[in-house]
PDB file of C-alpha atoms and ligand atoms in Angstrom:
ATOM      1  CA  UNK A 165       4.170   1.903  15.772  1.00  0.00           C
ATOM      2  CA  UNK A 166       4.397   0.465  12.606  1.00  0.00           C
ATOM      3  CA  UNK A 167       3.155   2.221   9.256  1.00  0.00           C
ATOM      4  CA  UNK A 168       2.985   0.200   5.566  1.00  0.00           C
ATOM      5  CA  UNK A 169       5.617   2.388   2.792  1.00  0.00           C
ATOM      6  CA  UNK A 170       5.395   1.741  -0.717  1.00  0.00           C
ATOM      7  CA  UNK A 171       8.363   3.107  -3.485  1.00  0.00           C
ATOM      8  CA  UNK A 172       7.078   3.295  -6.931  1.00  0.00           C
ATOM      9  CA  UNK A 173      10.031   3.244  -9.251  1.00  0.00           C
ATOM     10  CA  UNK A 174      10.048   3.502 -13.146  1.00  0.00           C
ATOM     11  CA  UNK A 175      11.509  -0.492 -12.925  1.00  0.00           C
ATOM     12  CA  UNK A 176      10.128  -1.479  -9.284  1.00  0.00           C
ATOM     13  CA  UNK A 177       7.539  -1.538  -7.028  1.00  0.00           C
ATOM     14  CA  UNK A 178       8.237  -2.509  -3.544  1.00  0.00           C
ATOM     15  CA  UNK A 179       6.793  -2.473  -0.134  1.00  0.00           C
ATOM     16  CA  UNK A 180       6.836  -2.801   3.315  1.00  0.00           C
ATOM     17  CA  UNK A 181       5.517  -2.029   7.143  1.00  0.00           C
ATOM     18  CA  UNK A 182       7.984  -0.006   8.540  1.00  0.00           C
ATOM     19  CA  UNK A 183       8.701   0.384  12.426  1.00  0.00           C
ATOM     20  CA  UNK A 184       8.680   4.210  13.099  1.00  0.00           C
ATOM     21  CA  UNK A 185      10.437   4.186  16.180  1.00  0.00           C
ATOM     22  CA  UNK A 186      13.505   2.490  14.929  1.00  0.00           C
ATOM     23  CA  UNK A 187      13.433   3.691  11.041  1.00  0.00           C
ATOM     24  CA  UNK A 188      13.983  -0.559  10.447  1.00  0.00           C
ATOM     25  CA  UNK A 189      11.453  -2.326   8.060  1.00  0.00           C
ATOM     26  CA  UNK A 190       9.381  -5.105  10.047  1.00  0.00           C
ATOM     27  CA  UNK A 191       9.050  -7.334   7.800  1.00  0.00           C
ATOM     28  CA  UNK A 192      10.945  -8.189   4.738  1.00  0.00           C
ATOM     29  CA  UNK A 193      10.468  -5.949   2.182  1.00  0.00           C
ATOM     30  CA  UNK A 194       7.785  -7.241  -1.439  1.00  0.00           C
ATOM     31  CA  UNK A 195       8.680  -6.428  -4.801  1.00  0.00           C
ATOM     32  CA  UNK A 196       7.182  -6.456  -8.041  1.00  0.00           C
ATOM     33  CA  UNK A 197       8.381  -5.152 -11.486  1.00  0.00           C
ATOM     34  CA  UNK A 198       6.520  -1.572 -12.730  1.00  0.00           C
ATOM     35  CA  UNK A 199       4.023  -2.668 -15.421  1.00  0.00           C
ATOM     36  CA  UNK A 200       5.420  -1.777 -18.814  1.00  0.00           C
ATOM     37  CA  UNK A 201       3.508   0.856 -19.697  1.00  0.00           C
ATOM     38  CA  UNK A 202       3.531   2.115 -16.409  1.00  0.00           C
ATOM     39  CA  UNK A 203      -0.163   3.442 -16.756  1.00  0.00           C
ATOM     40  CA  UNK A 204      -2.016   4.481 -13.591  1.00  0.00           C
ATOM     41  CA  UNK A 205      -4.324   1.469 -12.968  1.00  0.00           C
ATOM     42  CA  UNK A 206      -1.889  -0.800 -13.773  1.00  0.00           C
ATOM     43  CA  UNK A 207       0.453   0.500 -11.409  1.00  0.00           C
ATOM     44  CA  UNK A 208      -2.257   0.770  -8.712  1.00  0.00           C
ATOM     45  CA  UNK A 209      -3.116  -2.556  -9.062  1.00  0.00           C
ATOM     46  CA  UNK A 210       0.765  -3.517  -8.529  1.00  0.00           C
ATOM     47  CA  UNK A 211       0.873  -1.566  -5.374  1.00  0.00           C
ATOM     48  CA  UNK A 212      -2.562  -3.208  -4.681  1.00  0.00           C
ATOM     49  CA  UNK A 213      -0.722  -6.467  -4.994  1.00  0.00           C
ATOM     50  CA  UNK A 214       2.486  -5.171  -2.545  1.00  0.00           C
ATOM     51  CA  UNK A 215       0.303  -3.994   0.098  1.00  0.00           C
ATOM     52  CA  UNK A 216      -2.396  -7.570  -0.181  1.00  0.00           C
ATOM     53  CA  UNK A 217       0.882  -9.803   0.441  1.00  0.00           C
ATOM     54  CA  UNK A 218       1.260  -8.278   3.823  1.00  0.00           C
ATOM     55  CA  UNK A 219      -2.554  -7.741   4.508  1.00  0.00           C
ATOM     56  CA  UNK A 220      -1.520  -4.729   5.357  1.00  0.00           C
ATOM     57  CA  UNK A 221      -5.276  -2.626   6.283  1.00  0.00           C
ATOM     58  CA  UNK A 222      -3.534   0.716   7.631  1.00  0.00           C
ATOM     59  CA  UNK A 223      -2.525   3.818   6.312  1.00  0.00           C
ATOM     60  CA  UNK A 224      -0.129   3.301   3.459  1.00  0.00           C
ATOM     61  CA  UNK A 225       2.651   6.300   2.401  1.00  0.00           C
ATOM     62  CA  UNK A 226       3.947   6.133  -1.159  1.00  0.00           C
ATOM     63  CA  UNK A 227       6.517   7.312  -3.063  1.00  0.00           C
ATOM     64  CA  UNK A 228       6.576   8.255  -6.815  1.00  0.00           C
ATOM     65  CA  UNK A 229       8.987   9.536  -8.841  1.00  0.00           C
ATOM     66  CA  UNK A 230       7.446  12.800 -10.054  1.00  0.00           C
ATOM     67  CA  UNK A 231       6.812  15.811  -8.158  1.00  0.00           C
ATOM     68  CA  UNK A 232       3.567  15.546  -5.854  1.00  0.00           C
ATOM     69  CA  UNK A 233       1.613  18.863  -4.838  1.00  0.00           C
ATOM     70  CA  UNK A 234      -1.104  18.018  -3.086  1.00  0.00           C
ATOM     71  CA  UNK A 235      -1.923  14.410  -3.949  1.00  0.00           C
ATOM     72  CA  UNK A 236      -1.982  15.332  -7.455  1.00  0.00           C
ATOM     73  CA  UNK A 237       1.238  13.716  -9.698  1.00  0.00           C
ATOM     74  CA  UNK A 238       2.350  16.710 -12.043  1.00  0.00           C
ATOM     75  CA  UNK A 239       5.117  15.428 -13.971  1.00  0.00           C
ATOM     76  CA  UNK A 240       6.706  11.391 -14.754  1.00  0.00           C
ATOM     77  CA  UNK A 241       9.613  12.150 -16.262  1.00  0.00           C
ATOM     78  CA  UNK A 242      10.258   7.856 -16.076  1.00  0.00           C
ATOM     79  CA  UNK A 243       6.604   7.079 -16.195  1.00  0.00           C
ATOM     80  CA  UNK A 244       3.694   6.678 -18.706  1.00  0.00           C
ATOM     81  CA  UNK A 245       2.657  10.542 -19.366  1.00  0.00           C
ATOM     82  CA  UNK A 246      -1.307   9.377 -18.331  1.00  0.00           C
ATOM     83  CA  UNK A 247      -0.115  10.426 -14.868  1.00  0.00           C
ATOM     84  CA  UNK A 248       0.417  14.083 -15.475  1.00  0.00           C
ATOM     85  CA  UNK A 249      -1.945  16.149 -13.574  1.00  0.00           C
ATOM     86  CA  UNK A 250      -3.871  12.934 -12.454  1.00  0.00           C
ATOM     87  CA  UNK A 251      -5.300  12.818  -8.326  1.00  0.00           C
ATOM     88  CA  UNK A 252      -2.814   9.758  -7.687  1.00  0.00           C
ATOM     89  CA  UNK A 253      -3.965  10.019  -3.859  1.00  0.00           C
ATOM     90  CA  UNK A 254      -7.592   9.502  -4.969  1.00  0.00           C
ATOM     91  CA  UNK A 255      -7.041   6.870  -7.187  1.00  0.00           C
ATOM     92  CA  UNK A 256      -4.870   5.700  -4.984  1.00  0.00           C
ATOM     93  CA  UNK A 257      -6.657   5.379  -1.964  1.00  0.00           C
ATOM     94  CA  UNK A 258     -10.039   4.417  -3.900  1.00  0.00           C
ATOM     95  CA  UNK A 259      -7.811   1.012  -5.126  1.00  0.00           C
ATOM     96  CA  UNK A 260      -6.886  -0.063  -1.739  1.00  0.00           C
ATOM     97  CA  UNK A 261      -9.664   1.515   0.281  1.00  0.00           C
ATOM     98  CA  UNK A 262      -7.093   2.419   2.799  1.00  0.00           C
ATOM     99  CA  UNK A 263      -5.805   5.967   3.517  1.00  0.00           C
ATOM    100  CA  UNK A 264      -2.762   7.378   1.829  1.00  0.00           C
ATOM    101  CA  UNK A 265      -0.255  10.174   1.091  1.00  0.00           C
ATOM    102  CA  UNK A 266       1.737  10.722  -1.468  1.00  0.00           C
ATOM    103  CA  UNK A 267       5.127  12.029  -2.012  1.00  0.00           C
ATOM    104  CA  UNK A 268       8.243  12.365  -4.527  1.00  0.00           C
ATOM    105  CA  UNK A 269      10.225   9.462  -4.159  1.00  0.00           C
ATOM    106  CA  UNK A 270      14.205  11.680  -3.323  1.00  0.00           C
ATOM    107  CA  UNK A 271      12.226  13.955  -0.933  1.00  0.00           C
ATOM    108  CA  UNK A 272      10.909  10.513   0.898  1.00  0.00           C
ATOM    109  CA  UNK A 273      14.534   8.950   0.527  1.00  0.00           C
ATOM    110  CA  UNK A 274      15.769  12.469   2.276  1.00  0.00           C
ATOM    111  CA  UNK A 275      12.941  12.591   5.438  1.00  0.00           C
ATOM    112  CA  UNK A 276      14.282   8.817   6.193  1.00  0.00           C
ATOM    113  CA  UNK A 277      17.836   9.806   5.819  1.00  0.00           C
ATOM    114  CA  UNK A 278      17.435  12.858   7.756  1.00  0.00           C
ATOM    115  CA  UNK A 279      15.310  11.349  10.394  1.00  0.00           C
ATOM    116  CA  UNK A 280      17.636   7.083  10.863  1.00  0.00           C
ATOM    117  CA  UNK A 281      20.914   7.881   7.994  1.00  0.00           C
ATOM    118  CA  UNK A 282      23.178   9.962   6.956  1.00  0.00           C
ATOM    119  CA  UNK A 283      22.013  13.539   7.554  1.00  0.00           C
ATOM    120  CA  UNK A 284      20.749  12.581  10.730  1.00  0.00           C
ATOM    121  CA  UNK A 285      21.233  15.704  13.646  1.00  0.00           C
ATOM    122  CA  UNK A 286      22.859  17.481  10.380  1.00  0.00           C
ATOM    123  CA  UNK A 287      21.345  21.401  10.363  1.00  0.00           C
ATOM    124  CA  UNK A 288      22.773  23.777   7.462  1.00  0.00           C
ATOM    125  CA  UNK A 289      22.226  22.833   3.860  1.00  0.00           C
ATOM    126  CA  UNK A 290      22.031  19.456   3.456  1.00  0.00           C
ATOM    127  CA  UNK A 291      20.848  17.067  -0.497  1.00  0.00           C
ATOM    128  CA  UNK A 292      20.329  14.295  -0.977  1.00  0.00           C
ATOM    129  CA  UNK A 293      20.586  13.156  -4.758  1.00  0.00           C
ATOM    130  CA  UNK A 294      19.409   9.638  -5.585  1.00  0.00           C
ATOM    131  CA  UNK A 295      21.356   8.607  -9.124  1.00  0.00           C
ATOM    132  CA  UNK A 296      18.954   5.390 -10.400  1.00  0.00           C
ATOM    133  CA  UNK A 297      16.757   5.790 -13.558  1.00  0.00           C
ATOM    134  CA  UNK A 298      16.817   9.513 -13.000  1.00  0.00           C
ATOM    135  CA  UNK A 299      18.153  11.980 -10.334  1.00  0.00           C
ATOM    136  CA  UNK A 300      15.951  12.466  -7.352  1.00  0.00           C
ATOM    137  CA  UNK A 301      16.515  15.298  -5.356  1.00  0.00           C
ATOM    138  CA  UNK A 302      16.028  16.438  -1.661  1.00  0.00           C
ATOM    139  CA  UNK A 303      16.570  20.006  -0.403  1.00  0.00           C
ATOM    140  CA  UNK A 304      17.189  20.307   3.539  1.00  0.00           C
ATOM    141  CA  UNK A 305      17.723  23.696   5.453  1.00  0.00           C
ATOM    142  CA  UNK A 306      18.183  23.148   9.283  1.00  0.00           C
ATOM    143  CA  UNK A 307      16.235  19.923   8.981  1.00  0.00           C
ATOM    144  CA  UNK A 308      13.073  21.516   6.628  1.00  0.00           C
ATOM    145  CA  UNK A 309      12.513  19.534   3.256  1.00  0.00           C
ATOM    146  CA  UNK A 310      12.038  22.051   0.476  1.00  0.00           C
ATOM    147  CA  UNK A 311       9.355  19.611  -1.353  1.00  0.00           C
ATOM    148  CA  UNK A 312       9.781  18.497  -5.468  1.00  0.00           C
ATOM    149  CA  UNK A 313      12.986  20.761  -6.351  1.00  0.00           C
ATOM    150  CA  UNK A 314      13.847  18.353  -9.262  1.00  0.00           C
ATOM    151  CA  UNK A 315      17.306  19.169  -9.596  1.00  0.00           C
ATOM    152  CA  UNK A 316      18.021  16.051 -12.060  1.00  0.00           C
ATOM    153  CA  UNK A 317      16.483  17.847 -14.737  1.00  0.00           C
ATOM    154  CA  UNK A 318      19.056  21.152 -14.520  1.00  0.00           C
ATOM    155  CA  UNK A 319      20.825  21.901 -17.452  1.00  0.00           C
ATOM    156  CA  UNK A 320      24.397  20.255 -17.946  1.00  0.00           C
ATOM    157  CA  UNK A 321      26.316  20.156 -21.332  1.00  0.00           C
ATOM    158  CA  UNK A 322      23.189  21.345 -22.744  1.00  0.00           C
ATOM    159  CA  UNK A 323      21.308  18.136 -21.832  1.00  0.00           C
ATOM    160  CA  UNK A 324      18.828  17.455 -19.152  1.00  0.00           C
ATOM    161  CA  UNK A 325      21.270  16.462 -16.305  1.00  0.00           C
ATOM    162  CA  UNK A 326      19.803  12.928 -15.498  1.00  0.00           C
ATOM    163  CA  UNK A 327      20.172  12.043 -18.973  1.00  0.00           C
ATOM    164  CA  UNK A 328      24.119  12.579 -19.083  1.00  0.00           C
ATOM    165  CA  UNK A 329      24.865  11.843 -15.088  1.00  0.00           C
ATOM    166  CA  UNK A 330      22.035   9.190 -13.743  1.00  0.00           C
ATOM    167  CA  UNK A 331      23.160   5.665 -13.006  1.00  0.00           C
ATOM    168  CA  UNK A 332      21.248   4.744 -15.959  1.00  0.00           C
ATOM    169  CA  UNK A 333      23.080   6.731 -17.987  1.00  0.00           C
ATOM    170  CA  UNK A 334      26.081   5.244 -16.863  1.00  0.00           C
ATOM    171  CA  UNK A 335      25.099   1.586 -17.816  1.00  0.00           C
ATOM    172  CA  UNK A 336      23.011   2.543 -21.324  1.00  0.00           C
ATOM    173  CA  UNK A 337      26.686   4.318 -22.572  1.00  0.00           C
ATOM    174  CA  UNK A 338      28.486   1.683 -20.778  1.00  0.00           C
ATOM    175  CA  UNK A 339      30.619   4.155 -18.750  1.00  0.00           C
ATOM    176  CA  UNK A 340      33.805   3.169 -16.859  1.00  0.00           C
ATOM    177  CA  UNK A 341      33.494   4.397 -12.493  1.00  0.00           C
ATOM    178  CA  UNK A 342      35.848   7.375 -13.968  1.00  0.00           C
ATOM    179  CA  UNK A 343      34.369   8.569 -16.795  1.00  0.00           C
ATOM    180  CA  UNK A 344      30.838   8.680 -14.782  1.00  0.00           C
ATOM    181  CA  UNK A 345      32.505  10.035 -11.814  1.00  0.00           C
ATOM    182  CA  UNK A 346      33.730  12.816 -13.907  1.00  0.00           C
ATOM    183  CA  UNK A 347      30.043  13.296 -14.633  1.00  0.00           C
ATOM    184  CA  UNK A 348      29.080  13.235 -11.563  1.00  0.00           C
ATOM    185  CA  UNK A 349      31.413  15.790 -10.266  1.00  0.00           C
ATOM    186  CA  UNK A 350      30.585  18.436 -12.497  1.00  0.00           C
ATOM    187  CA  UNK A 351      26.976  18.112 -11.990  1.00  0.00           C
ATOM    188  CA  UNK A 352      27.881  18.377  -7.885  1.00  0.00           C
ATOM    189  CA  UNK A 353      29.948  21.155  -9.363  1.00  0.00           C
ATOM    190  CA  UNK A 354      27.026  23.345 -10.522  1.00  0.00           C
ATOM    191  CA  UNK A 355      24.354  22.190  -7.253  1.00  0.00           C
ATOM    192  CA  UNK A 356      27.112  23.568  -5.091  1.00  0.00           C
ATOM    193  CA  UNK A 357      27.802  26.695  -7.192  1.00  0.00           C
ATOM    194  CA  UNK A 358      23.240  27.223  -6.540  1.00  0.00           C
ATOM    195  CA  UNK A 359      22.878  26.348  -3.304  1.00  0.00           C
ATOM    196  CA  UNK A 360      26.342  25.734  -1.220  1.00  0.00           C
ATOM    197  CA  UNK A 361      25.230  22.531   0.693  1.00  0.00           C
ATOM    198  CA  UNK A 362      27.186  21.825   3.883  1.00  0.00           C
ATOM    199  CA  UNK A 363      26.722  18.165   3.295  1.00  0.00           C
ATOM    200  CA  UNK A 364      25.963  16.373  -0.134  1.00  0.00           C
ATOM    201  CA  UNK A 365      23.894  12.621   0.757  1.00  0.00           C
ATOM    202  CA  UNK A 366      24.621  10.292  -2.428  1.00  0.00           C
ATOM    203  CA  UNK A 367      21.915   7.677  -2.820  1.00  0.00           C
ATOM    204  CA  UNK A 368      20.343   5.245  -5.461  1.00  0.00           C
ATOM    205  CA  UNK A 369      21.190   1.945  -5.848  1.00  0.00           C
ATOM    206  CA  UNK A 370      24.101   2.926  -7.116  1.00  0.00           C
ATOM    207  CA  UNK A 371      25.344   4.306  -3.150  1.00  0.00           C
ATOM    208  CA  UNK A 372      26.120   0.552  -2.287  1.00  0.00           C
ATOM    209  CA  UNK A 373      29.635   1.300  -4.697  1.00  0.00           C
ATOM    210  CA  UNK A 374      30.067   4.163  -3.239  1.00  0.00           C
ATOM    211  CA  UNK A 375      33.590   3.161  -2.970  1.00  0.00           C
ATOM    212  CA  UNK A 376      34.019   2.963  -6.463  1.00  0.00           C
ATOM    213  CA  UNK A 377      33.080   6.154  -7.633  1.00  0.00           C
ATOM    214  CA  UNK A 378      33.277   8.865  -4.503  1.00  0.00           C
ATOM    215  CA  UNK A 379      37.118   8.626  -4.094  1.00  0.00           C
ATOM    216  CA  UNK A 380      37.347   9.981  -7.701  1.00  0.00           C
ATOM    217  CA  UNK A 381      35.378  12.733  -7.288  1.00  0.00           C
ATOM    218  CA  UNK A 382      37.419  16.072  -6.204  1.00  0.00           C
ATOM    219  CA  UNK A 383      37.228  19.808  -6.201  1.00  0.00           C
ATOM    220  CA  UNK A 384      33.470  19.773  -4.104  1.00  0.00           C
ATOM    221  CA  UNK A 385      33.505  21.670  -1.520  1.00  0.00           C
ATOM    222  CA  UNK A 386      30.867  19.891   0.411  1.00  0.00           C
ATOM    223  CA  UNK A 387      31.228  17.167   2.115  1.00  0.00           C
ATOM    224  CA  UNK A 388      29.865  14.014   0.403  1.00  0.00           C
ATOM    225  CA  UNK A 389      28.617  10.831   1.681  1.00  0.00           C
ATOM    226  CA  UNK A 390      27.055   7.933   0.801  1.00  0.00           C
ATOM    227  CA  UNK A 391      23.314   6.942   1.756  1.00  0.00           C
ATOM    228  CA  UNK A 392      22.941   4.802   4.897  1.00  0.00           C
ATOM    229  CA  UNK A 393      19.504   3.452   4.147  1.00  0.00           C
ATOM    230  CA  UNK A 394      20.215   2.348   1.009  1.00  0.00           C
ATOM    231  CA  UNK A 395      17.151   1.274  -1.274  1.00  0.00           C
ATOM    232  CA  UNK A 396      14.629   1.009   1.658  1.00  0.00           C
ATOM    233  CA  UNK A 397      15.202   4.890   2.323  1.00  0.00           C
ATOM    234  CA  UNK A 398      11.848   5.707   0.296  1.00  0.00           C
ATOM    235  CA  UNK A 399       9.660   2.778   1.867  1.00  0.00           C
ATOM    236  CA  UNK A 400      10.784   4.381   5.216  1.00  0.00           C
ATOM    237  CA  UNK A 401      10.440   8.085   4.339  1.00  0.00           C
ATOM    238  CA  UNK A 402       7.040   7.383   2.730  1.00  0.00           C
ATOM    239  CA  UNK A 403       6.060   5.821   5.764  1.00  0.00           C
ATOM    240  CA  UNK A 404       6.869   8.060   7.895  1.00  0.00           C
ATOM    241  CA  UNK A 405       4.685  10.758   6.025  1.00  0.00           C
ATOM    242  CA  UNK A 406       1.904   8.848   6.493  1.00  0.00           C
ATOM    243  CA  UNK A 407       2.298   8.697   9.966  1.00  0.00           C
ATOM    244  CA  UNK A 408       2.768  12.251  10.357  1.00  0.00           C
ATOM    245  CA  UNK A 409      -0.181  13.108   7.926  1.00  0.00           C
ATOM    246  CA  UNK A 410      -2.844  10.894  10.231  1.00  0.00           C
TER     247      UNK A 410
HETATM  248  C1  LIG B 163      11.931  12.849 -11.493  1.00  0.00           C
HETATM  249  C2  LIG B 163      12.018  13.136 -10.006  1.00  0.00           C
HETATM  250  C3  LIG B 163      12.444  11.875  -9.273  1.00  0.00           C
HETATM  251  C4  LIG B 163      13.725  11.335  -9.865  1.00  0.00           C
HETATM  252  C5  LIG B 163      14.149  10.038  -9.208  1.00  0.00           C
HETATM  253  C6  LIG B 163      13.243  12.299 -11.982  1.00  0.00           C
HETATM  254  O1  LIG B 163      13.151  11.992 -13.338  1.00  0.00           O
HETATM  255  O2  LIG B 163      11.612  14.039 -12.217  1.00  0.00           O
HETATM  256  O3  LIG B 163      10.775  13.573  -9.517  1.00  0.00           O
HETATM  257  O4  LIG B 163      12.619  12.177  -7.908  1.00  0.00           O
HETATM  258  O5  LIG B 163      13.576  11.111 -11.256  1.00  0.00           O
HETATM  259  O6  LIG B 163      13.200   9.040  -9.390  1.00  0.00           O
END
């Protein structure tokens, strides 16, 4: 069966139908830049546009990275503030006139890793952090998603983690692979000291140099590995919480 899986990201917007059984996309994926500002109906008319170049008229999953209770967006840390305590799944499903569900963008990334990549048949404590524009976050206990535990925004070196250890970070200060690995490893320092994860699931963009950067990193208990699904993690996570919501 094949449901459509949308990833709203602070810089991209991309799309495709997913094939459940096989966790592969079915068609190549659509992408379109985020609207600068990212307001609400410009945004839904950019997923409008994602979904309309496959004319895609099934249920649609999306991603967005905020937490999500409920259908209703309650924080954009990377996103125009408008869509603070807005009913994203109504507006959402009014634009396309299709049915969808909603749901932060790491904790779709982690139900597709879980489910086709890297944490797959994995019980104990396994998280997924995504390192892009921000740090997304995933919590998994025996293969149960703890939903919108925003870890990126922990304190480190008195700063709002993602804003000393995302990717983003990295290229704004113009960071060597050392001196953000360093970075990196002390913030997996301090999730491991909170919740002792078994296995630690790197993803982002950034996961396709994971070679680069994961070699430096030492003293973490965990075991650490790099994403399998790479960027098409949340199109296929989102997707498969829409099939599981029908
Ligand atoms: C947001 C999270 C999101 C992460 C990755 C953070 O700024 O607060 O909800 O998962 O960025 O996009």
């Amino acid at each position: 069966m094949q449901i459509f899986g949308v990833d709203i990201g602070g810089s991209g917007i991309k799309g495709a139908p997913v094939d459940l059984d096989s966790g592969d996309l079915a068609a190549g994926r659509y992408k379109v830049a985020t609207p600068q500002p990212s307001a609400p109906d410009a945004v839904a008319d950019a997923v409008a546009e994602v979904v309309g170049h496959f004319g895609w008229t099934g249920p649609v999953g999306m991603t967005f990275p905020g937490v999500v209770t409920a259908g209703v967006t309650r924080t954009a840390a990377n996103m125009d503030k408008q869509w603070i305590g807005l009913d994203t799944h109504a507006l959402l499903g009014a634009r396309l006139g299709l049915p969808v569900t909603v749901l932060n963008d790491a904790d779709a990334a982690g139900i597709a890793e879980m489910t086709f990549g890297a944490g797959r048949d994995r019980d104990g404590t396994v998280i997924l952090l995504t390192f892009g524009t921000g740090i997304g976050s995933a919590v998994f206990t025996d293969g149960r998603l703890v939903r919108n535990t925003e870890l990126g925004h922990l304190e480190l070196h008195g700063r709002d983690a993602e804003t000393h250890a995302s990717s983003k970070a990295k290229e704004d200060e113009d960071l060597s692979w050392a001196h953000w690995a360093r970075r990196v490893q002390k913030y997996l320092a301090h999730v491991e000291m909170l919740f002792s994860p078994d296995l630690f699931i790197i993803g982002g963009g950034v996961s396709r140099e994971a070679d680069r950067f994961l070699p430096l990193i030492e003293g973490i208990r965990a075991e650490i590995v790099p994403a399998t699904l790479r960027n098409s993690a949340g199109i296929v996570g989102a997707a498969m919480t829409a099939s599981r919501a029908r």
